[in-house]
Amino acid sequence: MSEPLELWITAELSEKIREHGVETYPYECCGALLGTDHDFLAYDPNQESRKISRGALSLFPLVNRRDDSPRNRFSVTADDVREAEKAATSQGLEVIGWYHSHPDHPARPSDYDRDHAWPWYSYIIVSVHTGMPRDMTSWRLKDDRSGFLPEKISLMKGSAAD
Amino acid sequence: MSVKVMIPTPLRVYAGKRDSAEFSAATVGEALSGLTNQFAELRKHLYTEDGKLRAFVNVYLNDEDIRYLAKESTPTKDGDTISIIPSIAGGSSETAD
């Protein structure tokens, strides 16, 4: 049995994702999660240090390239992916996932999300209802592409390398 | 004839965490077959059930998108590098506007 999936993110970054969703409402926002996927020390809101395996430490907001249907679709081109990877490398990080908003829809992945997802990445979805941010969830594609596994989002105050 | 295939981060988990692998191949398609034969778990993430490259899988021969060359039939030469670059898509409902 594998360990439950968990994504750590600072409260500041999670707020920025919500703000991005509000800013682009009623259209979908999107961006890259830059971080680490190896053990490092983080501090939870109780100030207790804890070794974690995956953490988002920076964002790379992107422009939604789906001009034809931006209310319920988002698209990040290969060139955008390369730019996000360059930005991550310049900060000593890697692209660990992606975020997008679901305007006036729940923060649950759709079949369309599943059909277009890559494994390993964390996919954060923030629901924005009538311009107000609601739930934020994170997901990872199952190895057999049959669906997503839920990933717990944990808030951290800061981080320090081992 | 040796061709290097760069493996994108999300697929390295299925390739022994390697970021690249080399194959003897005369075309891009042969190199990709070498990759999916060696790392079979990769296949379903690169190809649809009917054997076509998925729409969000972008393949470059050196810096050229193979869609603008001869696609998977594009010939390769010794020392070429093939890169698999993801594009990312999704959305809230099943039908676009």
PDB file of C-alpha atoms in Angstrom:
ATOM      1  CA  MET A   1       0.000   0.000   0.000  1.00  0.00           C
ATOM      2  CA  SER A   2       1.537   3.326  -1.030  1.00  0.00           C
ATOM      3  CA  GLU A   3       1.660   6.363   1.261  1.00  0.00           C
ATOM      4  CA  PRO A   4      -1.096   8.980   0.939  1.00  0.00           C
ATOM      5  CA  LEU A   5      -0.184  11.752  -1.467  1.00  0.00           C
ATOM      6  CA  GLU A   6       0.568  15.130   0.023  1.00  0.00           C
ATOM      7  CA  LEU A   7       1.524  18.476  -1.479  1.00  0.00           C
ATOM      8  CA  TRP A   8       2.924  21.196   0.747  1.00  0.00           C
ATOM      9  CA  ILE A   9       2.460  24.800  -0.269  1.00  0.00           C
ATOM     10  CA  THR A  10       2.869  28.106   1.534  1.00  0.00           C
ATOM     11  CA  ALA A  11      -0.271  29.971   2.532  1.00  0.00           C
ATOM     12  CA  GLU A  12       0.986  32.891   0.430  1.00  0.00           C
ATOM     13  CA  LEU A  13       1.195  30.799  -2.752  1.00  0.00           C
ATOM     14  CA  SER A  14      -2.180  29.172  -2.213  1.00  0.00           C
ATOM     15  CA  GLU A  15      -3.652  32.669  -1.827  1.00  0.00           C
ATOM     16  CA  LYS A  16      -1.957  33.765  -5.053  1.00  0.00           C
ATOM     17  CA  ILE A  17      -3.552  30.859  -6.928  1.00  0.00           C
ATOM     18  CA  ARG A  18      -6.981  31.908  -5.613  1.00  0.00           C
ATOM     19  CA  GLU A  19      -6.270  35.523  -6.587  1.00  0.00           C
ATOM     20  CA  HIS A  20      -5.274  34.420 -10.097  1.00  0.00           C
ATOM     21  CA  GLY A  21      -8.569  32.532 -10.401  1.00  0.00           C
ATOM     22  CA  VAL A  22     -10.499  35.622  -9.314  1.00  0.00           C
ATOM     23  CA  GLU A  23      -8.498  37.875 -11.637  1.00  0.00           C
ATOM     24  CA  THR A  24      -9.296  35.827 -14.749  1.00  0.00           C
ATOM     25  CA  TYR A  25     -12.911  34.972 -13.780  1.00  0.00           C
ATOM     26  CA  PRO A  26     -15.122  34.033 -15.619  1.00  0.00           C
ATOM     27  CA  TYR A  27     -12.251  32.513 -17.570  1.00  0.00           C
ATOM     28  CA  GLU A  28      -9.924  29.762 -16.399  1.00  0.00           C
ATOM     29  CA  CYS A  29      -6.511  30.716 -15.055  1.00  0.00           C
ATOM     30  CA  CYS A  30      -3.457  28.467 -15.251  1.00  0.00           C
ATOM     31  CA  GLY A  31       0.144  28.314 -14.170  1.00  0.00           C
ATOM     32  CA  ALA A  32       3.015  26.096 -13.123  1.00  0.00           C
ATOM     33  CA  LEU A  33       3.917  24.924  -9.619  1.00  0.00           C
ATOM     34  CA  LEU A  34       7.658  25.149  -9.069  1.00  0.00           C
ATOM     35  CA  GLY A  35       9.139  23.220  -6.184  1.00  0.00           C
ATOM     36  CA  THR A  36      10.941  20.119  -5.093  1.00  0.00           C
ATOM     37  CA  ASP A  37      10.102  16.456  -5.177  1.00  0.00           C
ATOM     38  CA  HIS A  38      12.733  15.247  -2.745  1.00  0.00           C
ATOM     39  CA  ASP A  39      12.891  15.309   1.039  1.00  0.00           C
ATOM     40  CA  PHE A  40      13.358  18.701   2.650  1.00  0.00           C
ATOM     41  CA  LEU A  41      12.458  20.382   5.928  1.00  0.00           C
ATOM     42  CA  ALA A  42       9.347  22.512   6.162  1.00  0.00           C
ATOM     43  CA  TYR A  43       7.600  24.282   8.997  1.00  0.00           C
ATOM     44  CA  ASP A  44       3.903  23.805   9.479  1.00  0.00           C
ATOM     45  CA  PRO A  45       1.672  26.524  11.000  1.00  0.00           C
ATOM     46  CA  ASN A  46       2.456  25.157  14.480  1.00  0.00           C
ATOM     47  CA  GLN A  47       6.130  25.892  13.832  1.00  0.00           C
ATOM     48  CA  GLU A  48       7.016  22.239  14.027  1.00  0.00           C
ATOM     49  CA  SER A  49       9.612  21.270  11.446  1.00  0.00           C
ATOM     50  CA  ARG A  50       8.749  18.273   9.369  1.00  0.00           C
ATOM     51  CA  LYS A  51      10.430  16.397   6.574  1.00  0.00           C
ATOM     52  CA  ILE A  52       8.264  16.428   3.492  1.00  0.00           C
ATOM     53  CA  SER A  53       8.689  15.008   0.034  1.00  0.00           C
ATOM     54  CA  ARG A  54       6.870  17.365  -2.334  1.00  0.00           C
ATOM     55  CA  GLY A  55       6.487  21.087  -1.882  1.00  0.00           C
ATOM     56  CA  ALA A  56       5.475  24.006  -4.100  1.00  0.00           C
ATOM     57  CA  LEU A  57       7.829  26.907  -3.377  1.00  0.00           C
ATOM     58  CA  SER A  58       7.104  29.263  -6.271  1.00  0.00           C
ATOM     59  CA  LEU A  59       4.516  29.899  -8.988  1.00  0.00           C
ATOM     60  CA  PHE A  60       4.863  30.625 -12.675  1.00  0.00           C
ATOM     61  CA  PRO A  61       1.516  32.137 -13.746  1.00  0.00           C
ATOM     62  CA  LEU A  62       0.703  31.643 -17.422  1.00  0.00           C
ATOM     63  CA  VAL A  63      -1.719  33.001 -19.992  1.00  0.00           C
ATOM     64  CA  ASN A  64      -4.566  30.650 -20.905  1.00  0.00           C
ATOM     65  CA  ARG A  65      -3.998  29.937 -24.625  1.00  0.00           C
ATOM     66  CA  ARG A  66      -7.551  28.663 -25.223  1.00  0.00           C
ATOM     67  CA  ASP A  67      -9.050  31.810 -26.760  1.00  0.00           C
ATOM     68  CA  ASP A  68     -11.967  29.832 -28.210  1.00  0.00           C
ATOM     69  CA  SER A  69     -13.345  28.456 -24.932  1.00  0.00           C
ATOM     70  CA  PRO A  70     -11.590  30.077 -21.959  1.00  0.00           C
ATOM     71  CA  ARG A  71     -14.562  29.669 -19.566  1.00  0.00           C
ATOM     72  CA  ASN A  72     -14.125  25.909 -19.387  1.00  0.00           C
ATOM     73  CA  ARG A  73     -10.781  25.076 -20.977  1.00  0.00           C
ATOM     74  CA  PHE A  74      -7.160  25.980 -20.413  1.00  0.00           C
ATOM     75  CA  SER A  75      -4.111  25.260 -22.488  1.00  0.00           C
ATOM     76  CA  VAL A  76      -0.378  25.605 -21.856  1.00  0.00           C
ATOM     77  CA  THR A  77       1.793  25.263 -24.952  1.00  0.00           C
ATOM     78  CA  ALA A  78       5.050  23.324 -25.176  1.00  0.00           C
ATOM     79  CA  ASP A  79       6.874  26.685 -25.385  1.00  0.00           C
ATOM     80  CA  ASP A  80       5.186  27.782 -22.148  1.00  0.00           C
ATOM     81  CA  VAL A  81       6.219  24.507 -20.527  1.00  0.00           C
ATOM     82  CA  ARG A  82       9.809  25.124 -21.595  1.00  0.00           C
ATOM     83  CA  GLU A  83       9.669  28.669 -20.142  1.00  0.00           C
ATOM     84  CA  ALA A  84       8.292  27.305 -16.865  1.00  0.00           C
ATOM     85  CA  GLU A  85      11.078  24.706 -16.749  1.00  0.00           C
ATOM     86  CA  LYS A  86      13.694  27.415 -17.357  1.00  0.00           C
ATOM     87  CA  ALA A  87      12.214  29.551 -14.573  1.00  0.00           C
ATOM     88  CA  ALA A  88      12.256  26.548 -12.237  1.00  0.00           C
ATOM     89  CA  THR A  89      15.861  25.662 -13.055  1.00  0.00           C
ATOM     90  CA  SER A  90      16.984  29.258 -12.488  1.00  0.00           C
ATOM     91  CA  GLN A  91      15.578  28.991  -8.941  1.00  0.00           C
ATOM     92  CA  GLY A  92      17.073  25.559  -8.282  1.00  0.00           C
ATOM     93  CA  LEU A  93      13.609  24.025  -8.517  1.00  0.00           C
ATOM     94  CA  GLU A  94      11.637  21.871 -10.954  1.00  0.00           C
ATOM     95  CA  VAL A  95       8.120  21.971 -12.364  1.00  0.00           C
ATOM     96  CA  ILE A  96       6.205  19.681 -10.000  1.00  0.00           C
ATOM     97  CA  GLY A  97       2.713  20.418 -11.272  1.00  0.00           C
ATOM     98  CA  TRP A  98       0.141  22.821 -12.621  1.00  0.00           C
ATOM     99  CA  TYR A  99      -2.804  24.800 -11.323  1.00  0.00           C
ATOM    100  CA  HIS A 100      -5.969  25.973 -12.992  1.00  0.00           C
ATOM    101  CA  SER A 101      -9.373  27.306 -11.999  1.00  0.00           C
ATOM    102  CA  HIS A 102     -12.866  25.950 -12.573  1.00  0.00           C
ATOM    103  CA  PRO A 103     -15.126  29.012 -12.889  1.00  0.00           C
ATOM    104  CA  ASP A 104     -18.589  28.212 -11.473  1.00  0.00           C
ATOM    105  CA  HIS A 105     -17.719  24.510 -11.281  1.00  0.00           C
ATOM    106  CA  PRO A 106     -16.522  22.311  -8.417  1.00  0.00           C
ATOM    107  CA  ALA A 107     -12.808  21.814  -7.733  1.00  0.00           C
ATOM    108  CA  ARG A 108     -12.929  18.295  -9.073  1.00  0.00           C
ATOM    109  CA  PRO A 109     -11.144  17.034 -12.191  1.00  0.00           C
ATOM    110  CA  SER A 110     -13.324  16.466 -15.245  1.00  0.00           C
ATOM    111  CA  ASP A 111     -12.966  13.649 -17.763  1.00  0.00           C
ATOM    112  CA  TYR A 112     -11.358  16.248 -20.016  1.00  0.00           C
ATOM    113  CA  ASP A 113      -8.789  16.964 -17.287  1.00  0.00           C
ATOM    114  CA  ARG A 114      -8.071  13.238 -17.024  1.00  0.00           C
ATOM    115  CA  ASP A 115      -7.761  12.699 -20.770  1.00  0.00           C
ATOM    116  CA  HIS A 116      -5.152  15.459 -20.995  1.00  0.00           C
ATOM    117  CA  ALA A 117      -3.216  14.841 -17.782  1.00  0.00           C
ATOM    118  CA  TRP A 118       0.343  13.655 -17.343  1.00  0.00           C
ATOM    119  CA  PRO A 119       1.338  11.301 -14.561  1.00  0.00           C
ATOM    120  CA  TRP A 120       3.525  12.399 -11.635  1.00  0.00           C
ATOM    121  CA  TYR A 121       2.535  16.085 -11.795  1.00  0.00           C
ATOM    122  CA  SER A 122       0.365  17.593  -9.049  1.00  0.00           C
ATOM    123  CA  TYR A 123      -2.759  19.238 -10.478  1.00  0.00           C
ATOM    124  CA  ILE A 124      -4.249  21.939  -8.258  1.00  0.00           C
ATOM    125  CA  ILE A 125      -7.807  23.024  -9.073  1.00  0.00           C
ATOM    126  CA  VAL A 126      -9.420  26.064  -7.471  1.00  0.00           C
ATOM    127  CA  SER A 127     -13.151  26.568  -7.771  1.00  0.00           C
ATOM    128  CA  VAL A 128     -14.272  30.165  -8.333  1.00  0.00           C
ATOM    129  CA  HIS A 129     -18.012  30.794  -7.915  1.00  0.00           C
ATOM    130  CA  THR A 130     -19.507  34.087  -9.061  1.00  0.00           C
ATOM    131  CA  GLY A 131     -16.066  35.640  -8.815  1.00  0.00           C
ATOM    132  CA  MET A 132     -15.303  34.352  -5.295  1.00  0.00           C
ATOM    133  CA  PRO A 133     -12.688  31.649  -4.634  1.00  0.00           C
ATOM    134  CA  ARG A 134     -14.006  28.504  -2.956  1.00  0.00           C
ATOM    135  CA  ASP A 135     -12.424  25.058  -2.568  1.00  0.00           C
ATOM    136  CA  MET A 136      -8.895  24.228  -3.630  1.00  0.00           C
ATOM    137  CA  THR A 137      -7.942  20.595  -4.256  1.00  0.00           C
ATOM    138  CA  SER A 138      -4.961  18.723  -5.677  1.00  0.00           C
ATOM    139  CA  TRP A 139      -4.824  15.540  -7.700  1.00  0.00           C
ATOM    140  CA  ARG A 140      -2.407  13.158  -9.382  1.00  0.00           C
ATOM    141  CA  LEU A 141      -3.208  10.979 -12.387  1.00  0.00           C
ATOM    142  CA  LYS A 142      -3.340   7.239 -11.690  1.00  0.00           C
ATOM    143  CA  ASP A 143      -0.661   5.150 -13.397  1.00  0.00           C
ATOM    144  CA  ASP A 144      -3.302   3.454 -15.583  1.00  0.00           C
ATOM    145  CA  ARG A 145      -4.905   6.813 -16.567  1.00  0.00           C
ATOM    146  CA  SER A 146      -8.294   5.602 -15.264  1.00  0.00           C
ATOM    147  CA  GLY A 147      -8.739   8.606 -12.966  1.00  0.00           C
ATOM    148  CA  PHE A 148      -7.081  10.833 -10.401  1.00  0.00           C
ATOM    149  CA  LEU A 149      -5.911  10.172  -6.864  1.00  0.00           C
ATOM    150  CA  PRO A 150      -6.667  12.940  -4.361  1.00  0.00           C
ATOM    151  CA  GLU A 151      -3.618  14.669  -2.926  1.00  0.00           C
ATOM    152  CA  LYS A 152      -3.802  16.378   0.461  1.00  0.00           C
ATOM    153  CA  ILE A 153      -2.803  20.062   0.399  1.00  0.00           C
ATOM    154  CA  SER A 154      -0.862  21.033   3.533  1.00  0.00           C
ATOM    155  CA  LEU A 155       0.096  24.590   4.337  1.00  0.00           C
ATOM    156  CA  MET A 156       3.619  25.457   5.424  1.00  0.00           C
ATOM    157  CA  LYS A 157       5.041  28.718   6.724  1.00  0.00           C
ATOM    158  CA  GLY A 158       8.508  28.477   5.215  1.00  0.00           C
ATOM    159  CA  SER A 159      11.145  26.052   4.127  1.00  0.00           C
ATOM    160  CA  ALA A 160      14.795  25.256   4.560  1.00  0.00           C
ATOM    161  CA  ALA A 161      16.995  22.840   2.706  1.00  0.00           C
ATOM    162  CA  ASP A 162      18.304  19.844   4.589  1.00  0.00           C
TER     163      ASP A 162
ATOM    164  CA  MET B   1      23.343   5.001 -35.514  1.00  0.00           C
ATOM    165  CA  SER B   2      22.702   6.295 -31.996  1.00  0.00           C
ATOM    166  CA  VAL B   3      19.916   8.740 -31.156  1.00  0.00           C
ATOM    167  CA  LYS B   4      19.335  10.223 -27.711  1.00  0.00           C
ATOM    168  CA  VAL B   5      15.767  10.520 -26.419  1.00  0.00           C
ATOM    169  CA  MET B   6      15.211  13.056 -23.644  1.00  0.00           C
ATOM    170  CA  ILE B   7      12.565  11.827 -21.200  1.00  0.00           C
ATOM    171  CA  PRO B   8      10.342  14.527 -19.635  1.00  0.00           C
ATOM    172  CA  THR B   9      10.162  14.759 -15.843  1.00  0.00           C
ATOM    173  CA  PRO B  10       6.632  13.302 -15.457  1.00  0.00           C
ATOM    174  CA  LEU B  11       7.628  10.115 -17.302  1.00  0.00           C
ATOM    175  CA  ARG B  12      10.963   9.469 -15.576  1.00  0.00           C
ATOM    176  CA  VAL B  13       9.211   7.534 -12.840  1.00  0.00           C
ATOM    177  CA  TYR B  14       8.544   4.845 -15.464  1.00  0.00           C
ATOM    178  CA  ALA B  15      12.115   4.918 -16.811  1.00  0.00           C
ATOM    179  CA  GLY B  16      14.156   4.164 -13.717  1.00  0.00           C
ATOM    180  CA  LYS B  17      14.345   7.945 -13.027  1.00  0.00           C
ATOM    181  CA  ARG B  18      16.544   8.380 -16.111  1.00  0.00           C
ATOM    182  CA  ASP B  19      16.373  11.682 -17.978  1.00  0.00           C
ATOM    183  CA  SER B  20      17.513  10.216 -21.293  1.00  0.00           C
ATOM    184  CA  ALA B  21      18.141   6.966 -23.123  1.00  0.00           C
ATOM    185  CA  GLU B  22      19.979   6.135 -26.357  1.00  0.00           C
ATOM    186  CA  PHE B  23      18.687   3.936 -29.127  1.00  0.00           C
ATOM    187  CA  SER B  24      19.821   2.743 -32.512  1.00  0.00           C
ATOM    188  CA  ALA B  25      17.150   4.150 -34.825  1.00  0.00           C
ATOM    189  CA  ALA B  26      16.752   5.352 -38.424  1.00  0.00           C
ATOM    190  CA  THR B  27      13.579   7.353 -37.755  1.00  0.00           C
ATOM    191  CA  VAL B  28      11.950   9.225 -34.878  1.00  0.00           C
ATOM    192  CA  GLY B  29       9.292   6.507 -34.711  1.00  0.00           C
ATOM    193  CA  GLU B  30      11.937   3.792 -34.311  1.00  0.00           C
ATOM    194  CA  ALA B  31      13.579   5.714 -31.473  1.00  0.00           C
ATOM    195  CA  LEU B  32      10.225   6.152 -29.712  1.00  0.00           C
ATOM    196  CA  SER B  33       9.511   2.437 -30.203  1.00  0.00           C
ATOM    197  CA  GLY B  34      12.874   1.715 -28.612  1.00  0.00           C
ATOM    198  CA  LEU B  35      11.877   3.860 -25.669  1.00  0.00           C
ATOM    199  CA  THR B  36       8.476   2.244 -25.170  1.00  0.00           C
ATOM    200  CA  ASN B  37       9.874  -1.255 -25.665  1.00  0.00           C
ATOM    201  CA  GLN B  38      12.500  -0.665 -22.989  1.00  0.00           C
ATOM    202  CA  PHE B  39      10.098   1.151 -20.647  1.00  0.00           C
ATOM    203  CA  ALA B  40       6.703  -0.350 -21.425  1.00  0.00           C
ATOM    204  CA  GLU B  41       4.845   1.656 -18.775  1.00  0.00           C
ATOM    205  CA  LEU B  42       5.554   4.821 -20.765  1.00  0.00           C
ATOM    206  CA  ARG B  43       3.545   3.703 -23.734  1.00  0.00           C
ATOM    207  CA  LYS B  44       0.037   4.472 -22.499  1.00  0.00           C
ATOM    208  CA  HIS B  45       1.077   8.024 -21.627  1.00  0.00           C
ATOM    209  CA  LEU B  46       2.568   8.741 -25.061  1.00  0.00           C
ATOM    210  CA  TYR B  47       0.149   6.890 -27.333  1.00  0.00           C
ATOM    211  CA  THR B  48      -3.618   6.496 -27.582  1.00  0.00           C
ATOM    212  CA  GLU B  49      -5.133   3.018 -27.619  1.00  0.00           C
ATOM    213  CA  ASP B  50      -5.079   3.050 -31.421  1.00  0.00           C
ATOM    214  CA  GLY B  51      -1.365   3.779 -31.489  1.00  0.00           C
ATOM    215  CA  LYS B  52      -1.339   7.496 -32.277  1.00  0.00           C
ATOM    216  CA  LEU B  53       0.800   9.989 -30.387  1.00  0.00           C
ATOM    217  CA  ARG B  54      -1.418  11.783 -27.882  1.00  0.00           C
ATOM    218  CA  ALA B  55      -2.289  15.372 -28.831  1.00  0.00           C
ATOM    219  CA  PHE B  56      -0.483  16.844 -25.801  1.00  0.00           C
ATOM    220  CA  VAL B  57       2.752  14.965 -26.548  1.00  0.00           C
ATOM    221  CA  ASN B  58       5.123  17.171 -28.538  1.00  0.00           C
ATOM    222  CA  VAL B  59       8.159  15.544 -30.133  1.00  0.00           C
ATOM    223  CA  TYR B  60      11.116  17.549 -31.358  1.00  0.00           C
ATOM    224  CA  LEU B  61      14.043  16.330 -33.438  1.00  0.00           C
ATOM    225  CA  ASN B  62      16.805  18.583 -32.220  1.00  0.00           C
ATOM    226  CA  ASP B  63      14.802  21.865 -32.202  1.00  0.00           C
ATOM    227  CA  GLU B  64      12.244  21.011 -34.890  1.00  0.00           C
ATOM    228  CA  ASP B  65       8.688  19.913 -34.083  1.00  0.00           C
ATOM    229  CA  ILE B  66       8.216  16.633 -35.998  1.00  0.00           C
ATOM    230  CA  ARG B  67       4.666  17.728 -36.953  1.00  0.00           C
ATOM    231  CA  TYR B  68       6.384  20.079 -39.421  1.00  0.00           C
ATOM    232  CA  LEU B  69       8.806  17.417 -40.651  1.00  0.00           C
ATOM    233  CA  ALA B  70       7.731  13.902 -41.613  1.00  0.00           C
ATOM    234  CA  LYS B  71       6.167  13.177 -38.194  1.00  0.00           C
ATOM    235  CA  GLU B  72       7.279   9.789 -36.853  1.00  0.00           C
ATOM    236  CA  SER B  73       8.771   8.874 -40.241  1.00  0.00           C
ATOM    237  CA  THR B  74      11.297  11.709 -39.908  1.00  0.00           C
ATOM    238  CA  PRO B  75      14.745  10.233 -40.556  1.00  0.00           C
ATOM    239  CA  THR B  76      17.380  10.547 -37.853  1.00  0.00           C
ATOM    240  CA  LYS B  77      21.142  10.634 -38.040  1.00  0.00           C
ATOM    241  CA  ASP B  78      23.860   9.695 -35.600  1.00  0.00           C
ATOM    242  CA  GLY B  79      24.050  12.121 -32.680  1.00  0.00           C
ATOM    243  CA  ASP B  80      20.514  13.531 -33.037  1.00  0.00           C
ATOM    244  CA  THR B  81      18.504  14.362 -29.933  1.00  0.00           C
ATOM    245  CA  ILE B  82      14.780  13.735 -29.666  1.00  0.00           C
ATOM    246  CA  SER B  83      12.920  15.684 -26.970  1.00  0.00           C
ATOM    247  CA  ILE B  84       9.448  14.897 -25.656  1.00  0.00           C
ATOM    248  CA  ILE B  85       7.901  18.136 -24.393  1.00  0.00           C
ATOM    249  CA  PRO B  86       4.513  18.111 -22.649  1.00  0.00           C
ATOM    250  CA  SER B  87       1.782  20.572 -23.339  1.00  0.00           C
ATOM    251  CA  ILE B  88      -0.806  20.935 -20.595  1.00  0.00           C
ATOM    252  CA  ALA B  89      -4.563  21.194 -20.953  1.00  0.00           C
ATOM    253  CA  GLY B  90      -7.731  20.712 -18.978  1.00  0.00           C
ATOM    254  CA  GLY B  91     -11.011  22.312 -18.111  1.00  0.00           C
ATOM    255  CA  SER B  92     -14.100  22.214 -16.000  1.00  0.00           C
ATOM    256  CA  SER B  93     -16.670  20.525 -18.196  1.00  0.00           C
ATOM    257  CA  GLU B  94     -16.901  17.940 -20.907  1.00  0.00           C
ATOM    258  CA  THR B  95     -17.935  20.238 -23.747  1.00  0.00           C
ATOM    259  CA  ALA B  96     -16.152  23.352 -24.915  1.00  0.00           C
ATOM    260  CA  ASP B  97     -18.162  26.514 -25.556  1.00  0.00           C
TER     261      ASP B  97
END
